[in-house]
Amino acid sequence: MVDENIPHLLHIAQRSLHFHELHMNAHLDFACVLSSNVQLDILFSSQLQILYFTSKEVNCSRTNAQNYIKPPLFNTVFTPIIGHQSLLVAEGSEHERARRMINPAFHHVNLKSMISIITDQTAKAIQALFNASNLDQSKQKLVDLQIEFNALTLSIIISSAFGSGCETINNSKEVICQNFGKVLDAIVYRSLIMVNQIPLISKLPFWKKDVVDIGTRMIAELIDKIIADRREGRSTSLSSGADLLDLLLSAVDDDGHPFTDQQIKDQALTFVLAGSETTGTLMVWIFYILMTHDDVLQACREEVDRVLPNGIEPTNEHLNELIVCEAIINETLRLYPPAPHFTRYCIREHTIGTERQLRIPVGTTVMINSYIVHRRSDLWSRSLEFDYTRWMRDPKTGLKPKLPHPFAYLPFASGSRNCIGQNFALLEAKMMLAMFVQRCNFELVPGQKIVPDFKLAMYPKYGILVKFSSRQI
Ligand code: HEM
């Protein structure tokens, strides 16, 4: 089991740049090539030097943030699917404009109207698990958690982003889901063998280029149609309020200018890219914890059965009462952050650190490893133990406990480029957790090797096989 390895892994990771020991093989290969391969240094004509820091040293404050952009290499990985103008990859005034226009979509008030989409999709997924034809003789269903939760979170974000357009145009949801998965796999593959990063080579018709081209074209055509239908009033949000597409269509900048259709498509696809596998992976680790910590499962069940008696569906009114669920999600994000690191590229020379001062030259790629920060014993008491109670809100004031350091907890990064979808992700995770715990029994299939690996997110390398059965409520 993974936790037995952690003290050893941490020991190694804190002393070395080598993430191999953290089983982040794919990422390590990438990082090492960048830092050591002279040929590539010349190819990209920049000073490529990977530094490895904890957030305390880098200090993600506003002043420091101005000295960095996203690494240009990071951007080349995703542009085939989300374009150049998406929030994830845009820089400078273009990013600021888009961020200001999109921010309101993720405010609690607007997210409320997406709750029914989340609960509908989750209820359907649970029901599908227990279709009689799916069950073995003991009325159990064997499930790979990663596949199950990736499919569910993809379905939720597509429905929240594109509404009934996905259902009115023949098979469009299935086509988007299938092609999105294929294109992502191909992009990750092409990035790991460095094809995506070298402009000339990336245009050659090899290494799954056809998968990327055909898949992105099919997705783009469907989304163009979905946007046109919504503009013409032929489709609507799947909830009582506005969905993400409505909010993107109505957003205007300070001069009153809206997004173009191309920008709307890029932003909506960015939500699908950034908001599916990350949240899916969070759910996988939450269930891993529930199946390996009886006390945590019991506390969670007790709360869910009390707040949502007789199998009722969670609504906005229940959200604030699910405080154990919230604490379990926060603690899982601490020990198993789905995005375990983020990188920044220095564009202005400056000095960081207090005790250990370090000059950061222009062209340096700085990597901040939240996985390590979240496990530092000088920041967190019993840092390697899963203790959800450290996140419990004060019962009188409802306030969350104070962090040990402003940058000690970074599952969603920090600063002006932090995760814009974090409220959505936390809301979605809470709803899915409550409904699965309310309606299902689940147990880990014994004898599995469970180790974290890293591609787009930090996921269990060999999957996690689980037996699900329906719970009497
Ligand atoms: C548990 C789930 C999630 C985790 C752990 C997560 C984590 C992160 C992290 C660490 C970043 C910063 C990346 C970097 O700077 O390199 C980020 C950015 C971003 N995330 Fe998330 N995310 C999650 C869910 C979502 C969801 C549900 C959405 C949208 C619906 C979303 C949309 C975005 C966008 C658009 C950005 C780029 C923001 C910008 O650069 O201004 N994320 N996320």
Short mmCIF file of C-alpha atoms and ligand atoms in Angstrom, two decimals:
data_model
loop_
_atom_site.label_atom_id
_atom_site.label_comp_id
_atom_site.label_asym_id
_atom_site.label_seq_id
_atom_site.Cartn_x
_atom_site.Cartn_y
_atom_site.Cartn_z
CA MET A 1 0.00 0.00 0.00
CA VAL A 2 1.18 3.44 -0.83
CA ASP A 3 1.38 4.88 2.67
CA GLU A 4 3.99 2.36 3.76
CA ASN A 5 6.33 3.78 1.13
CA ILE A 6 5.84 7.40 1.93
CA PRO A 7 8.46 8.15 4.62
CA HIS A 8 11.05 6.54 2.40
CA LEU A 9 9.83 8.38 -0.69
CA LEU A 10 9.78 11.68 1.08
CA HIS A 11 13.27 11.20 2.40
CA ILE A 12 14.55 10.64 -1.11
CA ALA A 13 12.47 13.36 -2.72
CA GLN A 14 13.53 16.02 -0.25
CA ARG A 15 17.15 15.38 -1.01
CA SER A 16 17.05 15.04 -4.72
CA LEU A 17 15.61 16.41 -7.89
CA HIS A 18 14.76 12.92 -8.93
CA PHE A 19 11.06 12.29 -8.90
CA HIS A 20 11.57 8.69 -10.10
CA GLU A 21 11.32 7.51 -6.55
CA LEU A 22 7.95 9.21 -6.29
CA HIS A 23 6.80 7.09 -9.20
CA MET A 24 6.32 10.21 -11.28
CA ASN A 25 8.36 8.60 -14.00
CA ALA A 26 6.80 10.28 -16.95
CA HIS A 27 7.29 13.67 -15.46
CA LEU A 28 10.83 12.99 -14.37
CA ASP A 29 11.91 11.99 -17.83
CA PHE A 30 10.57 15.27 -19.07
CA ALA A 31 12.27 17.32 -16.34
CA CYS A 32 15.60 15.60 -16.77
CA VAL A 33 15.64 16.10 -20.50
CA LEU A 34 15.00 19.77 -19.98
CA SER A 35 17.75 20.24 -17.46
CA SER A 36 20.45 18.16 -19.02
CA ASN A 37 20.09 17.92 -22.76
CA VAL A 38 22.23 20.51 -24.43
CA GLN A 39 20.67 19.87 -27.84
CA LEU A 40 17.29 20.79 -26.51
CA ASP A 41 18.70 23.86 -24.80
CA ILE A 42 19.80 25.05 -28.20
CA LEU A 43 16.59 24.02 -29.92
CA PHE A 44 14.46 26.05 -27.58
CA SER A 45 17.06 28.82 -27.44
CA SER A 46 16.51 29.57 -23.79
CA GLN A 47 18.36 28.83 -20.64
CA LEU A 48 16.64 25.72 -19.40
CA GLN A 49 17.36 25.02 -15.82
CA ILE A 50 14.96 23.15 -13.60
CA LEU A 51 15.01 24.28 -10.01
CA TYR A 52 13.07 22.51 -7.33
CA PHE A 53 11.52 24.46 -4.52
CA THR A 54 8.90 24.42 -1.91
CA SER A 55 6.40 27.21 -2.04
CA LYS A 56 7.76 28.82 1.14
CA GLU A 57 10.99 29.62 -0.64
CA VAL A 58 9.50 30.78 -3.91
CA ASN A 59 6.77 32.77 -2.20
CA CYS A 60 3.78 32.82 -4.54
CA SER A 61 2.96 36.41 -3.55
CA ARG A 62 1.74 39.02 -6.01
CA THR A 63 5.15 40.76 -6.27
CA ASN A 64 6.92 37.54 -7.13
CA ALA A 65 4.16 36.38 -9.45
CA GLN A 66 4.95 39.27 -11.81
CA ASN A 67 8.37 37.74 -12.42
CA TYR A 68 6.95 34.58 -13.95
CA ILE A 69 4.84 33.24 -16.77
CA LYS A 70 3.73 29.69 -17.50
CA PRO A 71 6.59 27.81 -19.16
CA PRO A 72 6.22 28.10 -22.94
CA LEU A 73 6.79 24.33 -23.14
CA PHE A 74 3.78 23.68 -20.91
CA ASN A 75 1.60 25.64 -23.27
CA THR A 76 2.61 23.72 -26.37
CA VAL A 77 1.31 20.52 -24.78
CA PHE A 78 -2.31 21.62 -24.63
CA THR A 79 -2.75 24.12 -27.45
CA PRO A 80 -3.74 21.43 -30.00
CA ILE A 81 -6.98 20.95 -28.08
CA ILE A 82 -7.66 24.24 -26.28
CA GLY A 83 -6.10 26.75 -28.68
CA HIS A 84 -3.85 29.71 -27.83
CA GLN A 85 -6.37 32.04 -26.20
CA SER A 86 -7.58 29.77 -23.42
CA LEU A 87 -7.29 30.87 -19.80
CA LEU A 88 -4.88 28.02 -19.05
CA VAL A 89 -2.26 29.19 -21.56
CA ALA A 90 -2.90 32.91 -22.23
CA GLU A 91 -0.48 35.46 -20.74
CA GLY A 92 -0.44 39.12 -19.75
CA SER A 93 -3.36 41.40 -20.58
CA GLU A 94 -5.10 38.67 -22.60
CA HIS A 95 -5.09 36.40 -19.54
CA GLU A 96 -6.21 39.23 -17.21
CA ARG A 97 -9.12 40.12 -19.49
CA ALA A 98 -10.28 36.52 -19.83
CA ARG A 99 -9.90 35.86 -16.09
CA ARG A 100 -11.98 38.94 -15.20
CA MET A 101 -14.69 37.91 -17.67
CA ILE A 102 -14.83 34.29 -16.53
CA ASN A 103 -14.45 34.77 -12.76
CA PRO A 104 -18.18 35.42 -12.12
CA ALA A 105 -19.10 32.04 -13.66
CA PHE A 106 -17.37 30.31 -10.75
CA HIS A 107 -18.87 32.40 -7.95
CA HIS A 108 -20.96 30.42 -5.47
CA VAL A 109 -24.15 32.09 -6.66
CA ASN A 110 -23.72 30.84 -10.22
CA LEU A 111 -22.43 27.44 -9.18
CA LYS A 112 -25.62 26.80 -7.23
CA SER A 113 -27.51 26.38 -10.46
CA MET A 114 -25.13 23.60 -11.52
CA ILE A 115 -25.85 21.44 -8.44
CA SER A 116 -28.80 19.69 -10.09
CA ILE A 117 -26.60 18.80 -13.09
CA ILE A 118 -24.04 17.22 -10.75
CA THR A 119 -26.63 15.25 -8.75
CA ASP A 120 -28.50 14.09 -11.91
CA GLN A 121 -25.32 12.78 -13.53
CA THR A 122 -24.14 11.13 -10.29
CA ALA A 123 -27.51 9.45 -9.69
CA LYS A 124 -27.45 8.10 -13.27
CA ALA A 125 -23.89 6.78 -12.84
CA ILE A 126 -24.81 4.99 -9.59
CA GLN A 127 -27.94 3.54 -11.14
CA ALA A 128 -25.93 2.31 -14.13
CA LEU A 129 -23.54 0.52 -11.75
CA PHE A 130 -26.39 -1.56 -10.33
CA ASN A 131 -28.19 -2.47 -13.54
CA ALA A 132 -29.00 -6.15 -13.08
CA SER A 133 -26.94 -7.11 -16.13
CA ASN A 134 -23.83 -5.53 -14.60
CA LEU A 135 -23.88 -7.52 -11.39
CA ASP A 136 -22.25 -10.84 -10.59
CA GLN A 137 -24.02 -13.51 -8.52
CA SER A 138 -23.17 -11.84 -5.23
CA LYS A 139 -24.88 -8.68 -6.58
CA GLN A 140 -21.56 -6.89 -6.77
CA LYS A 141 -19.98 -4.91 -9.56
CA LEU A 142 -16.22 -4.85 -10.10
CA VAL A 143 -15.11 -1.34 -10.99
CA ASP A 144 -11.83 0.40 -11.79
CA LEU A 145 -12.30 3.60 -9.80
CA GLN A 146 -10.23 5.75 -12.15
CA ILE A 147 -12.29 4.78 -15.20
CA GLU A 148 -15.57 5.20 -13.31
CA PHE A 149 -14.81 8.62 -11.84
CA ASN A 150 -13.09 10.01 -14.95
CA ALA A 151 -16.18 9.13 -16.97
CA LEU A 152 -18.50 10.70 -14.39
CA THR A 153 -16.55 13.95 -13.99
CA LEU A 154 -16.18 14.26 -17.77
CA SER A 155 -19.92 13.81 -18.16
CA ILE A 156 -20.63 16.41 -15.43
CA ILE A 157 -18.34 19.06 -16.88
CA ILE A 158 -19.62 18.51 -20.44
CA SER A 159 -23.23 18.84 -19.27
CA SER A 160 -22.38 21.93 -17.16
CA ALA A 161 -20.48 23.53 -20.03
CA PHE A 162 -22.72 22.69 -23.00
CA GLY A 163 -26.20 21.99 -21.60
CA SER A 164 -28.96 20.42 -23.62
CA GLY A 165 -27.00 20.99 -26.86
CA CYS A 166 -25.12 17.83 -25.93
CA GLU A 167 -28.35 15.89 -25.87
CA THR A 168 -30.22 17.42 -28.78
CA ILE A 169 -27.44 16.92 -31.33
CA ASN A 170 -27.19 13.19 -32.13
CA ASN A 171 -24.74 11.38 -29.87
CA SER A 172 -22.72 14.55 -29.37
CA LYS A 173 -21.90 13.86 -25.72
CA GLU A 174 -20.57 10.39 -26.52
CA VAL A 175 -18.61 11.72 -29.49
CA ILE A 176 -17.05 14.52 -27.40
CA CYS A 177 -16.25 12.14 -24.50
CA GLN A 178 -14.70 9.48 -26.72
CA ASN A 179 -12.68 11.85 -28.83
CA PHE A 180 -11.58 13.94 -25.89
CA GLY A 181 -10.14 10.84 -24.20
CA LYS A 182 -8.37 9.70 -27.38
CA VAL A 183 -6.97 13.16 -28.15
CA LEU A 184 -5.72 13.61 -24.59
CA ASP A 185 -3.96 10.24 -24.60
CA ALA A 186 -2.34 11.10 -27.93
CA ILE A 187 -1.28 14.56 -26.69
CA VAL A 188 0.25 13.14 -23.52
CA TYR A 189 2.07 10.49 -25.59
CA ARG A 190 3.37 13.09 -28.05
CA SER A 191 4.49 15.35 -25.21
CA LEU A 192 6.36 12.59 -23.41
CA ILE A 193 8.35 11.75 -26.52
CA MET A 194 8.90 15.53 -27.00
CA VAL A 195 7.15 15.69 -30.39
CA ASN A 196 4.64 18.35 -29.35
CA GLN A 197 7.40 20.62 -28.09
CA ILE A 198 9.36 20.91 -31.33
CA PRO A 199 7.27 22.97 -33.77
CA LEU A 200 8.73 21.54 -36.97
CA ILE A 201 8.54 17.91 -35.91
CA SER A 202 5.08 18.34 -34.39
CA LYS A 203 3.67 18.99 -37.87
CA LEU A 204 4.86 15.65 -39.31
CA PRO A 205 2.09 13.10 -39.88
CA PHE A 206 3.44 10.56 -37.37
CA TRP A 207 3.18 9.72 -33.68
CA LYS A 208 -0.62 9.80 -33.46
CA LYS A 209 -0.91 13.16 -35.24
CA ASP A 210 -3.96 11.81 -37.12
CA VAL A 211 -5.68 10.97 -33.80
CA VAL A 212 -5.14 14.53 -32.59
CA ASP A 213 -6.22 16.14 -35.89
CA ILE A 214 -9.32 14.02 -36.51
CA GLY A 215 -10.42 14.07 -32.85
CA THR A 216 -10.00 17.83 -32.38
CA ARG A 217 -11.81 18.50 -35.69
CA MET A 218 -14.78 16.37 -34.67
CA ILE A 219 -14.98 18.01 -31.24
CA ALA A 220 -14.62 21.50 -32.74
CA GLU A 221 -17.40 20.92 -35.29
CA LEU A 222 -19.80 19.73 -32.61
CA ILE A 223 -19.00 22.59 -30.27
CA ASP A 224 -19.44 25.15 -33.05
CA LYS A 225 -22.89 23.70 -33.59
CA ILE A 226 -23.69 23.69 -29.86
CA ILE A 227 -22.67 27.37 -29.57
CA ALA A 228 -24.71 28.32 -32.65
CA ASP A 229 -27.76 26.44 -31.31
CA ARG A 230 -27.54 28.23 -27.97
CA ARG A 231 -27.23 31.63 -29.63
CA GLU A 232 -30.36 30.82 -31.70
CA GLY A 233 -32.25 29.58 -28.61
CA ARG A 234 -32.42 25.97 -29.89
CA SER A 235 -30.78 24.61 -26.71
CA THR A 236 -30.75 25.56 -23.03
CA SER A 237 -28.91 24.95 -19.78
CA LEU A 238 -29.72 21.59 -18.14
CA SER A 239 -30.43 23.33 -14.84
CA SER A 240 -32.89 25.97 -13.71
CA GLY A 241 -30.21 28.70 -13.96
CA ALA A 242 -27.42 29.65 -16.33
CA ASP A 243 -24.75 27.09 -17.22
CA LEU A 244 -21.11 27.75 -18.13
CA LEU A 245 -21.97 28.32 -21.80
CA ASP A 246 -24.63 30.92 -20.92
CA LEU A 247 -22.12 32.69 -18.69
CA LEU A 248 -19.41 32.65 -21.38
CA LEU A 249 -21.87 33.99 -23.98
CA SER A 250 -23.00 36.85 -21.74
CA ALA A 251 -19.54 37.81 -20.36
CA VAL A 252 -18.17 41.20 -21.46
CA ASP A 253 -14.85 42.93 -20.78
CA ASP A 254 -14.36 46.41 -19.28
CA ASP A 255 -15.09 47.95 -22.70
CA GLY A 256 -18.28 45.94 -23.12
CA HIS A 257 -16.79 43.52 -25.70
CA PRO A 258 -17.86 39.85 -25.53
CA PHE A 259 -15.76 36.76 -26.28
CA THR A 260 -15.65 35.63 -29.93
CA ASP A 261 -17.09 32.19 -30.74
CA GLN A 262 -13.53 30.83 -31.08
CA GLN A 263 -12.67 32.15 -27.60
CA ILE A 264 -15.85 30.67 -26.14
CA LYS A 265 -14.99 27.30 -27.66
CA ASP A 266 -11.41 27.44 -26.32
CA GLN A 267 -12.52 28.43 -22.81
CA ALA A 268 -15.26 25.81 -22.63
CA LEU A 269 -12.85 23.09 -23.80
CA THR A 270 -10.37 24.29 -21.19
CA PHE A 271 -12.96 23.66 -18.47
CA VAL A 272 -13.45 20.16 -19.87
CA LEU A 273 -9.69 19.56 -19.98
CA ALA A 274 -8.83 21.07 -16.59
CA GLY A 275 -11.95 19.96 -14.77
CA SER A 276 -12.45 16.27 -15.56
CA GLU A 277 -9.42 14.09 -14.81
CA THR A 278 -8.32 16.28 -11.89
CA THR A 279 -11.63 15.95 -10.05
CA GLY A 280 -11.95 12.29 -11.13
CA THR A 281 -8.56 11.54 -9.59
CA LEU A 282 -9.47 13.36 -6.37
CA MET A 283 -12.50 11.06 -6.05
CA VAL A 284 -10.33 7.98 -6.59
CA TRP A 285 -8.02 8.94 -3.70
CA ILE A 286 -10.99 9.83 -1.46
CA PHE A 287 -12.41 6.35 -1.97
CA TYR A 288 -9.01 4.78 -1.43
CA ILE A 289 -8.91 6.53 1.95
CA LEU A 290 -12.48 5.50 2.86
CA MET A 291 -11.69 1.86 2.07
CA THR A 292 -8.49 1.84 4.11
CA HIS A 293 -9.61 3.94 7.11
CA ASP A 294 -12.71 2.51 8.83
CA ASP A 295 -12.99 5.43 11.25
CA VAL A 296 -13.10 7.93 8.37
CA LEU A 297 -15.77 5.94 6.50
CA GLN A 298 -17.85 5.64 9.64
CA ALA A 299 -17.71 9.38 10.37
CA CYS A 300 -18.58 10.16 6.76
CA ARG A 301 -21.53 7.71 6.69
CA GLU A 302 -22.86 8.95 10.00
CA GLU A 303 -22.90 12.54 8.67
CA VAL A 304 -24.35 11.63 5.27
CA ASP A 305 -27.17 9.49 6.79
CA ARG A 306 -28.00 12.27 9.27
CA VAL A 307 -27.97 15.15 6.78
CA LEU A 308 -29.52 13.20 3.88
CA PRO A 309 -31.95 10.69 5.50
CA ASN A 310 -33.97 8.13 3.49
CA GLY A 311 -31.83 8.48 0.39
CA ILE A 312 -32.80 12.10 -0.40
CA GLU A 313 -30.65 13.89 -2.97
CA PRO A 314 -28.31 16.62 -1.69
CA THR A 315 -29.28 20.19 -2.56
CA ASN A 316 -27.73 23.58 -1.95
CA GLU A 317 -29.34 23.68 1.53
CA HIS A 318 -27.40 20.59 2.65
CA LEU A 319 -23.98 21.80 1.52
CA ASN A 320 -22.97 23.65 4.69
CA GLU A 321 -23.98 20.72 6.87
CA LEU A 322 -21.64 18.26 5.16
CA ILE A 323 -18.62 19.37 7.17
CA VAL A 324 -17.01 15.95 7.61
CA CYS A 325 -17.27 15.39 3.85
CA GLU A 326 -15.61 18.77 3.30
CA ALA A 327 -12.81 17.94 5.76
CA ILE A 328 -12.18 14.54 4.12
CA ILE A 329 -11.92 16.22 0.70
CA ASN A 330 -9.45 18.83 2.02
CA GLU A 331 -7.27 16.24 3.74
CA THR A 332 -7.24 14.03 0.62
CA LEU A 333 -6.15 17.04 -1.43
CA ARG A 334 -3.32 17.53 1.08
CA LEU A 335 -1.93 13.97 0.92
CA TYR A 336 -2.90 13.15 -2.66
CA PRO A 337 -3.02 16.40 -4.64
CA PRO A 338 -4.22 15.47 -8.16
CA ALA A 339 -2.02 18.28 -9.56
CA PRO A 340 1.08 17.54 -7.43
CA HIS A 341 3.25 20.33 -8.79
CA PHE A 342 3.15 23.39 -11.00
CA THR A 343 5.84 25.21 -12.92
CA ARG A 344 6.67 28.82 -13.65
CA TYR A 345 9.13 30.41 -16.07
CA CYS A 346 11.17 33.40 -14.93
CA ILE A 347 10.97 36.49 -17.17
CA ARG A 348 12.59 39.03 -14.78
CA GLU A 349 15.73 38.33 -12.78
CA HIS A 350 15.13 38.50 -9.02
CA THR A 351 16.13 36.95 -5.71
CA ILE A 352 14.01 34.62 -3.59
CA GLY A 353 14.27 33.05 -0.15
CA THR A 354 14.99 34.44 3.27
CA GLU A 355 17.38 32.08 5.05
CA ARG A 356 18.74 30.70 1.77
CA GLN A 357 18.83 33.49 -0.78
CA LEU A 358 18.89 32.50 -4.42
CA ARG A 359 19.14 34.53 -7.59
CA ILE A 360 16.72 33.37 -10.27
CA PRO A 361 17.96 34.29 -13.73
CA VAL A 362 15.68 34.93 -16.68
CA GLY A 363 14.80 31.68 -18.45
CA THR A 364 14.74 29.52 -15.32
CA THR A 365 11.89 27.07 -14.95
CA VAL A 366 10.88 26.82 -11.30
CA MET A 367 8.90 23.82 -10.14
CA ILE A 368 6.83 24.01 -6.98
CA ASN A 369 6.02 20.59 -5.59
CA SER A 370 2.83 20.74 -3.55
CA TYR A 371 3.01 17.00 -2.85
CA ILE A 372 6.16 17.58 -0.78
CA VAL A 373 4.99 20.86 0.78
CA HIS A 374 1.79 19.15 1.94
CA ARG A 375 3.84 16.47 3.71
CA ARG A 376 6.45 18.63 5.43
CA SER A 377 6.68 17.82 9.12
CA ASP A 378 7.76 21.39 9.99
CA LEU A 379 4.44 22.64 8.59
CA TRP A 380 1.97 19.88 9.43
CA SER A 381 1.68 17.94 12.67
CA ARG A 382 1.68 14.15 12.05
CA SER A 383 2.23 15.19 8.46
CA LEU A 384 1.92 11.72 6.89
CA GLU A 385 -1.22 10.71 8.79
CA PHE A 386 -4.65 11.12 7.27
CA ASP A 387 -6.41 13.29 9.85
CA TYR A 388 -9.51 14.95 8.45
CA THR A 389 -10.27 16.57 11.81
CA ARG A 390 -7.52 19.14 11.18
CA TRP A 391 -9.90 20.69 8.62
CA MET A 392 -13.09 20.71 10.71
CA ARG A 393 -14.77 24.11 10.83
CA ASP A 394 -15.36 25.78 14.21
CA PRO A 395 -18.89 24.66 15.18
CA LYS A 396 -19.72 28.13 16.56
CA THR A 397 -18.28 30.47 13.92
CA GLY A 398 -18.28 28.07 10.94
CA LEU A 399 -14.74 29.28 10.19
CA LYS A 400 -12.08 26.98 8.75
CA PRO A 401 -8.90 26.39 10.82
CA LYS A 402 -5.92 28.65 10.00
CA LEU A 403 -3.23 27.28 7.68
CA PRO A 404 0.26 26.74 9.16
CA HIS A 405 1.66 29.05 6.46
CA PRO A 406 -0.11 31.04 3.69
CA PHE A 407 1.51 28.82 1.03
CA ALA A 408 1.49 25.52 2.92
CA TYR A 409 -1.55 24.18 1.08
CA LEU A 410 -1.52 24.40 -2.71
CA PRO A 411 -3.81 21.79 -4.29
CA PHE A 412 -5.18 24.53 -6.54
CA ALA A 413 -1.88 26.51 -6.80
CA SER A 414 -1.94 30.12 -5.62
CA GLY A 415 -1.97 33.71 -6.83
CA SER A 416 -3.30 35.18 -10.05
CA ARG A 417 -2.98 31.85 -11.91
CA ASN A 418 -4.59 29.66 -9.28
CA CYS A 419 -7.36 27.26 -10.23
CA ILE A 420 -10.42 29.23 -11.33
CA GLY A 421 -12.55 26.07 -11.07
CA GLN A 422 -11.75 25.18 -7.46
CA ASN A 423 -15.19 26.06 -6.08
CA PHE A 424 -16.77 23.97 -8.82
CA ALA A 425 -14.41 21.04 -8.07
CA LEU A 426 -15.05 21.18 -4.31
CA LEU A 427 -18.81 21.40 -4.78
CA GLU A 428 -18.80 18.55 -7.27
CA ALA A 429 -16.60 16.34 -5.07
CA LYS A 430 -18.84 16.95 -2.05
CA MET A 431 -21.98 16.00 -3.97
CA MET A 432 -20.44 12.87 -5.50
CA LEU A 433 -18.92 11.77 -2.18
CA ALA A 434 -22.22 12.19 -0.29
CA MET A 435 -24.26 10.34 -2.93
CA PHE A 436 -21.87 7.40 -3.35
CA VAL A 437 -21.50 6.95 0.42
CA GLN A 438 -25.27 7.22 0.84
CA ARG A 439 -26.14 4.69 -1.89
CA CYS A 440 -23.23 2.25 -2.22
CA ASN A 441 -21.13 -0.22 -0.29
CA PHE A 442 -17.60 -0.60 -1.59
CA GLU A 443 -14.55 -2.67 -0.74
CA LEU A 444 -11.03 -2.83 -2.09
CA VAL A 445 -10.18 -5.98 -4.06
CA PRO A 446 -7.34 -7.47 -1.96
CA GLY A 447 -3.71 -7.85 -3.11
CA GLN A 448 -3.46 -4.77 -5.32
CA LYS A 449 -0.33 -2.69 -5.77
CA ILE A 450 -1.36 0.92 -5.27
CA VAL A 451 1.25 3.52 -6.15
CA PRO A 452 0.87 7.09 -7.38
CA ASP A 453 2.08 7.92 -10.86
CA PHE A 454 1.87 11.14 -12.82
CA LYS A 455 0.63 11.98 -16.30
CA LEU A 456 -1.97 14.74 -16.46
CA ALA A 457 -2.81 14.15 -12.81
CA MET A 458 -1.34 12.11 -9.94
CA TYR A 459 -3.33 8.93 -10.30
CA PRO A 460 -2.90 5.32 -9.08
CA LYS A 461 -0.55 3.75 -11.61
CA TYR A 462 -2.28 0.36 -11.84
CA GLY A 463 -5.81 1.64 -11.14
CA ILE A 464 -7.80 0.70 -8.04
CA LEU A 465 -10.20 -2.21 -8.34
CA VAL A 466 -13.25 -2.03 -6.12
CA LYS A 467 -16.32 -4.17 -5.53
CA PHE A 468 -19.44 -2.03 -5.40
CA SER A 469 -22.85 -3.16 -4.18
CA SER A 470 -26.10 -1.33 -3.62
CA ARG A 471 -26.73 -0.10 -0.07
CA GLN A 472 -30.18 -0.45 1.49
CA ILE A 473 -31.45 3.04 2.39
C1 HEM B 1 -9.67 18.61 -7.87
C2 HEM B 1 -9.78 19.25 -9.02
C3 HEM B 1 -8.80 20.27 -9.53
C4 HEM B 1 -7.49 20.48 -9.19
C5 HEM B 1 -6.65 19.72 -8.18
C6 HEM B 1 -7.03 21.61 -9.97
C7 HEM B 1 -5.76 22.15 -9.88
C8 HEM B 1 -5.32 23.23 -10.62
C9 HEM B 1 -4.00 23.80 -10.53
C10 HEM B 1 -2.89 23.32 -9.59
C11 HEM B 1 -3.95 24.83 -11.40
C12 HEM B 1 -2.73 25.72 -11.71
C13 HEM B 1 -1.98 25.09 -12.85
C14 HEM B 1 -0.72 25.82 -13.22
O1 HEM B 1 -0.55 26.97 -12.87
O2 HEM B 1 0.12 25.24 -13.91
C15 HEM B 1 -5.23 24.92 -12.06
C16 HEM B 1 -5.56 25.85 -13.04
C17 HEM B 1 -6.77 25.90 -13.68
N1 HEM B 1 -7.88 25.11 -13.43
FE1 HEM B 1 -8.01 23.65 -12.04
N2 HEM B 1 -8.05 22.04 -10.78
C18 HEM B 1 -9.17 21.27 -10.52
C19 HEM B 1 -10.43 21.40 -11.08
C20 HEM B 1 -10.78 22.34 -12.03
C21 HEM B 1 -12.11 22.52 -12.59
C22 HEM B 1 -13.34 21.70 -12.17
C23 HEM B 1 -12.02 23.50 -13.53
C24 HEM B 1 -13.10 24.10 -14.42
C25 HEM B 1 -14.35 23.81 -14.37
C26 HEM B 1 -10.64 23.96 -13.55
C27 HEM B 1 -10.15 24.95 -14.37
C28 HEM B 1 -8.88 25.47 -14.30
C29 HEM B 1 -8.41 26.55 -15.16
C30 HEM B 1 -9.21 27.24 -16.28
C31 HEM B 1 -7.10 26.82 -14.77
C32 HEM B 1 -6.17 27.91 -15.35
C33 HEM B 1 -6.38 29.19 -14.55
C34 HEM B 1 -5.49 30.36 -15.00
O3 HEM B 1 -4.36 30.13 -15.45
O4 HEM B 1 -5.95 31.50 -14.85
N3 HEM B 1 -9.93 23.24 -12.62
N4 HEM B 1 -6.06 23.94 -11.57
#
